[in-house]
Coordinates of C-alpha atoms and ligand atoms in Angstrom, one line a residue:
M1 CA 96.3 -30.5 58.0
A2 CA 99.6 -28.9 57.0
T3 CA 101.1 -28.0 53.7
A4 CA 105.0 -28.2 53.1
L5 CA 106.9 -26.9 50.1
I6 CA 110.1 -28.6 49.3
T7 CA 112.7 -27.4 46.8
G8 CA 114.6 -30.3 45.4
G9 CA 111.8 -32.7 46.6
T10 CA 112.6 -35.4 44.1
S11 CA 116.0 -36.9 45.3
G12 CA 118.1 -37.4 48.4
I13 CA 117.3 -35.3 51.5
G14 CA 114.4 -33.4 49.8
A15 CA 112.7 -36.7 48.7
A16 CA 113.3 -38.0 52.4
F17 CA 111.3 -34.8 53.7
A18 CA 108.7 -35.5 51.1
R19 CA 108.2 -39.0 52.1
T20 CA 108.3 -38.4 55.9
L21 CA 105.9 -35.4 55.8
A22 CA 103.4 -37.1 53.5
G23 CA 103.7 -40.2 55.8
R24 CA 102.3 -37.9 58.7
G25 CA 99.6 -36.7 56.4
D26 CA 100.9 -33.4 55.1
D27 CA 100.0 -32.1 51.6
L28 CA 103.0 -31.2 49.4
V29 CA 104.2 -28.8 46.8
L30 CA 107.4 -30.2 45.2
V31 CA 109.8 -28.1 43.3
A32 CA 112.6 -29.3 40.9
R33 CA 113.8 -29.0 37.4
N34 CA 113.0 -32.6 36.1
G35 CA 109.3 -32.7 35.4
D36 CA 109.2 -36.6 34.9
R37 CA 110.9 -37.2 38.3
L38 CA 108.4 -34.7 39.9
A39 CA 105.4 -36.5 38.5
E40 CA 106.7 -39.9 39.4
M41 CA 107.2 -38.6 43.0
A42 CA 103.8 -37.1 43.1
T43 CA 102.3 -40.3 42.0
E44 CA 104.1 -42.5 44.5
L45 CA 103.2 -40.2 47.4
K46 CA 99.6 -39.8 46.4
E47 CA 99.2 -43.5 46.0
R48 CA 101.0 -44.5 49.2
H49 CA 99.7 -41.8 51.7
A50 CA 96.6 -40.4 50.0
V51 CA 97.9 -36.7 50.3
S52 CA 97.7 -33.9 47.7
V53 CA 101.0 -33.3 45.9
E54 CA 101.3 -30.1 43.7
T55 CA 104.3 -30.0 41.5
I56 CA 106.3 -26.9 40.2
V57 CA 108.9 -27.4 37.5
A58 CA 111.5 -24.6 38.1
D59 CA 115.2 -23.9 38.0
L60 CA 116.1 -22.1 41.1
A61 CA 119.1 -20.6 39.2
E62 CA 116.5 -18.6 37.2
R63 CA 115.3 -15.5 39.1
S64 CA 111.9 -15.4 37.4
D65 CA 111.3 -19.2 38.5
V66 CA 112.1 -18.2 42.1
V67 CA 109.8 -15.2 41.8
G68 CA 107.0 -17.7 40.9
I69 CA 107.7 -20.1 44.0
A70 CA 107.9 -16.9 46.1
E71 CA 104.3 -16.1 44.9
R72 CA 103.1 -19.5 45.7
L73 CA 104.6 -19.2 49.3
A74 CA 102.7 -15.8 49.6
S75 CA 99.2 -17.3 48.7
S76 CA 96.7 -16.8 51.5
E77 CA 94.1 -19.2 49.9
Q78 CA 96.5 -22.2 49.9
P79 CA 98.9 -21.3 52.7
I80 CA 102.4 -23.0 53.1
D81 CA 103.0 -24.1 56.8
L82 CA 106.6 -25.4 56.3
L83 CA 109.1 -24.3 53.6
V84 CA 112.1 -26.6 53.2
S85 CA 114.8 -24.9 51.2
N86 CA 116.8 -27.9 50.2
A87 CA 117.8 -27.8 46.5
G88 CA 121.5 -27.7 46.1
F89 CA 124.6 -29.4 44.8
G90 CA 128.4 -29.8 45.5
V91 CA 130.9 -27.3 43.9
R92 CA 134.3 -28.4 43.1
T93 CA 135.5 -25.6 40.9
K94 CA 138.7 -23.9 42.3
L95 CA 138.2 -20.4 43.7
T96 CA 141.0 -19.2 41.2
A97 CA 139.4 -20.8 38.1
A98 CA 139.3 -18.5 35.2
D99 CA 135.6 -19.3 34.6
T100 CA 133.6 -18.5 37.8
T101 CA 130.3 -19.3 36.3
P102 CA 129.8 -22.6 38.3
H103 CA 130.3 -20.4 41.5
E104 CA 127.8 -17.9 40.3
H105 CA 125.3 -20.6 39.5
A106 CA 125.9 -22.2 43.0
I107 CA 125.3 -18.7 44.6
D108 CA 122.1 -18.1 42.5
V109 CA 120.6 -21.6 43.7
M110 CA 121.9 -21.9 47.3
I111 CA 122.1 -18.3 48.4
R112 CA 119.8 -16.1 46.1
A113 CA 116.9 -18.5 46.0
V114 CA 117.2 -19.3 49.8
L115 CA 117.0 -15.6 50.5
M116 CA 114.1 -14.8 48.2
L117 CA 112.0 -17.9 49.4
G118 CA 112.8 -17.2 53.0
A119 CA 111.6 -13.5 52.8
A120 CA 108.3 -14.5 51.0
A121 CA 107.7 -17.4 53.5
G122 CA 108.8 -15.3 56.5
R123 CA 106.3 -12.5 55.5
A124 CA 103.4 -14.9 55.0
M125 CA 104.0 -17.0 58.0
R126 CA 104.6 -13.9 60.2
Q127 CA 101.2 -12.5 59.2
R128 CA 99.5 -15.8 60.1
G129 CA 101.5 -16.0 63.3
T130 CA 102.7 -19.6 62.6
G131 CA 105.0 -21.5 60.3
T132 CA 108.4 -23.3 59.9
I133 CA 111.3 -22.6 57.6
I134 CA 114.0 -25.2 57.3
N135 CA 117.0 -24.2 55.3
V136 CA 119.2 -27.1 54.3
S137 CA 122.9 -26.0 55.2
S138 CA 125.7 -28.3 55.8
T139 CA 128.4 -29.2 58.4
A140 CA 130.8 -28.0 55.5
G141 CA 129.7 -24.5 56.6
F142 CA 131.9 -24.9 59.7
M143 CA 134.9 -25.8 57.6
T144 CA 136.8 -23.9 54.9
M145 CA 136.5 -26.1 51.9
G146 CA 135.9 -23.8 49.0
N147 CA 132.9 -21.9 47.7
Y148 CA 130.5 -24.8 48.9
S149 CA 131.7 -24.2 52.5
A150 CA 131.4 -20.4 52.1
I151 CA 127.8 -20.7 50.8
K152 CA 126.7 -23.1 53.5
A153 CA 128.3 -20.8 56.2
W154 CA 126.1 -18.0 54.7
V155 CA 122.9 -20.4 54.9
T156 CA 123.7 -21.1 58.6
A157 CA 124.2 -17.4 59.4
Y158 CA 121.3 -16.2 57.4
S159 CA 119.0 -18.8 59.1
E160 CA 120.1 -17.6 62.6
S161 CA 119.6 -14.0 61.4
L162 CA 116.0 -14.8 60.0
A163 CA 115.2 -16.7 63.4
N164 CA 116.2 -13.5 65.2
E165 CA 114.1 -11.2 62.9
L166 CA 111.0 -13.5 63.3
H167 CA 111.7 -14.2 67.0
G168 CA 108.3 -14.1 69.0
S169 CA 106.3 -14.0 65.8
G170 CA 105.3 -17.7 65.9
V171 CA 107.6 -18.6 62.9
R172 CA 110.4 -21.0 63.5
V173 CA 113.6 -21.1 61.4
V174 CA 116.0 -23.9 61.4
A175 CA 119.5 -24.4 59.7
L176 CA 119.7 -28.1 59.1
C177 CA 123.5 -29.0 59.0
P178 CA 123.9 -32.6 57.8
G179 CA 127.3 -34.3 57.6
W180 CA 127.8 -36.9 54.7
V181 CA 124.4 -38.3 53.5
R182 CA 124.1 -41.0 50.8
T183 CA 122.2 -39.2 48.1
E184 CA 122.9 -38.3 44.4
F185 CA 124.9 -35.3 45.6
H186 CA 128.3 -36.8 45.3
E187 CA 127.8 -38.5 41.9
R188 CA 126.3 -35.3 40.4
A189 CA 129.4 -33.3 41.7
D190 CA 131.9 -36.1 40.6
L191 CA 133.2 -36.1 44.1
N192 CA 135.4 -39.0 45.2
T193 CA 134.0 -40.4 48.4
S194 CA 136.1 -43.4 48.8
S195 CA 138.1 -42.1 51.7
I196 CA 135.0 -41.1 53.7
P197 CA 134.9 -43.7 56.7
Q198 CA 131.6 -45.7 56.8
F199 CA 130.6 -44.4 60.3
L200 CA 130.4 -40.7 58.9
W201 CA 127.6 -41.5 56.4
L202 CA 124.1 -40.7 57.5
D203 CA 120.7 -42.0 56.4
A204 CA 118.5 -39.3 54.8
D205 CA 115.3 -40.6 56.4
R206 CA 116.7 -40.7 60.0
L207 CA 118.4 -37.2 59.4
V208 CA 114.9 -35.8 58.5
V209 CA 113.2 -37.3 61.5
A210 CA 115.9 -35.7 63.7
C211 CA 115.6 -32.3 62.0
L212 CA 111.7 -32.3 62.4
K213 CA 112.2 -33.2 66.1
D214 CA 114.7 -30.3 66.5
A215 CA 112.3 -27.9 64.7
D216 CA 109.5 -28.9 67.1
A217 CA 111.9 -28.3 70.0
G218 CA 112.6 -24.9 68.9
K219 CA 116.2 -25.4 68.0
V220 CA 117.7 -23.0 65.3
I221 CA 120.7 -25.1 64.3
S222 CA 120.0 -28.8 63.8
I223 CA 123.0 -31.1 63.6
P224 CA 121.7 -34.6 63.4
S225 CA 123.4 -37.7 64.9
K226 CA 125.7 -37.7 68.0
R227 CA 128.9 -38.2 66.0
Y228 CA 128.5 -35.1 64.0
K229 CA 127.3 -33.1 67.2
V230 CA 130.7 -34.2 68.8
L231 CA 132.8 -33.4 65.6
M232 CA 131.0 -29.8 65.3
T233 CA 131.8 -29.2 69.0
I234 CA 135.5 -30.0 68.3
C235 CA 135.5 -27.8 65.2
E236 CA 134.1 -24.9 67.2
H237 CA 136.9 -25.1 69.7
L238 CA 139.7 -25.8 67.3
P239 CA 142.1 -22.8 66.6
H240 CA 141.1 -21.6 62.9
R241 CA 144.7 -22.3 61.6
T242 CA 144.0 -26.1 62.6
L243 CA 140.6 -26.0 61.0
R244 CA 142.1 -24.5 57.8
A245 CA 144.7 -27.4 57.7
V246 CA 142.1 -30.0 58.2
S247 CA 140.0 -28.5 55.4
R248 CA 143.1 -28.5 53.1
A249 CA 143.7 -32.1 53.9
L250 CA 140.0 -33.0 53.3
T251 CA 139.8 -31.1 50.1
S252 CA 143.0 -32.6 48.5
R253 CA 141.6 -36.2 49.3
R254 CA 138.3 -35.7 47.6
R255 CA 139.8 -34.5 44.3
Ligands
NAP1 N1 124.4 -35.5 50.4 C1 125.2 -34.8 51.4 O1 126.1 -35.4 51.8 C2 124.9 -33.4 51.9 C3 125.4 -33.0 53.0 C4 125.2 -31.7 53.5 C5 124.3 -31.1 52.9 N2 123.7 -31.4 51.8 C6 122.8 -30.4 51.1 O2 121.3 -31.1 51.0 C7 120.7 -30.4 50.1 C8 120.1 -31.6 49.1 O3 121.2 -32.4 48.5 P1 121.0 -33.9 48.3 O4 122.3 -34.5 49.0 O5 119.7 -34.4 48.7 O6 121.3 -33.9 46.7 P2 120.7 -34.7 45.5 O7 120.2 -36.0 45.9 O8 121.4 -34.4 44.4 O9 119.2 -33.9 45.2 C9 119.2 -32.5 44.8 C10 117.8 -32.0 44.6 O10 117.8 -30.6 44.2 C11 117.2 -30.5 43.0 N3 117.9 -29.2 42.3 C12 119.2 -29.3 42.0 N4 119.5 -28.1 41.3 C13 118.4 -27.4 41.2 C14 117.9 -26.2 40.7 N5 118.8 -25.4 39.9 N6 116.6 -25.7 40.7 C15 115.7 -26.7 41.3 N7 116.0 -27.7 41.8 C16 117.2 -28.2 41.8 C17 117.4 -31.8 42.2 O11 116.3 -32.0 41.3 P3 116.5 -31.6 39.7 O12 117.9 -32.1 39.4 O13 115.4 -32.2 38.9 O14 116.4 -30.1 39.6 C18 117.0 -32.7 43.3 O15 115.8 -32.9 43.6 C19 121.7 -29.7 49.1 O16 121.4 -28.3 49.6 C20 123.0 -30.1 49.7 O17 124.0 -29.0 49.6 C21 123.9 -32.6 51.3

């Protein structure tokens, strides 16, 4: 029986990972800030799937909280077989804003925490010769739409680098790059999604199934759905100035 640790496991993509993994019999460790939602999720999963669910209330913007999760990942008595570094949020603040704290906060949660947890999980899993690390990135990382794009480009490049470092160790690393997924993400970031065509929305449960399949197949970059695979292949081949113009147009429509 495997145990998975999921950051942001109470909502959206993280909750979909929790339900799918519990459904296949995995025990879980769920991490988020809201203790009530964590408790609700744990009760639901235990009742429905008869798995063990540990919950950790932590704010990944706080370095000391991340150190606590890293220690849990390092445990040899209760090993973690799968880390899903998923917690994150949208960032709308302009890069030239006088107050850069929203950007620093985003970097703490979506870069520093991902780096620290990946290091802890990578070391423990390498020692055991097995394990999987899934870092939730975004197709936004292939675009140039502000700090969020820059952060997710880092998550993808970091995951590929970690995969290289752990190559041959028995540890798999995947950068999950979703397109638009219906979750609380857009409401929390106050993003206007009215101009996003229906066909670009992905279902979180199907996304997770596709990602786990890609992880089993040894893929390092997982881009679920044919439509986003095609779109990202086009992005890869576009001249950078065209990609920047498309990014500008998309950014202005979302504000
Ligand atoms: N939805 C999309 O369209 C989309 C597309 C591409 C990539 N993504 C990425 O997918 C990941 C999950 O997003 P989602 O769409 O599922 O969003 P969501 O529904 O808003 O869920 C976010 C989760 O992260 C947790 N979280 C947020 N800040 C945290 C912090 N400082 N410390 C600990 N936990 C924190 C939240 O719980 P608490 O509030 O209780 O802490 C919640 O469980 C993110 O990394 C996001 O960038 C989303």
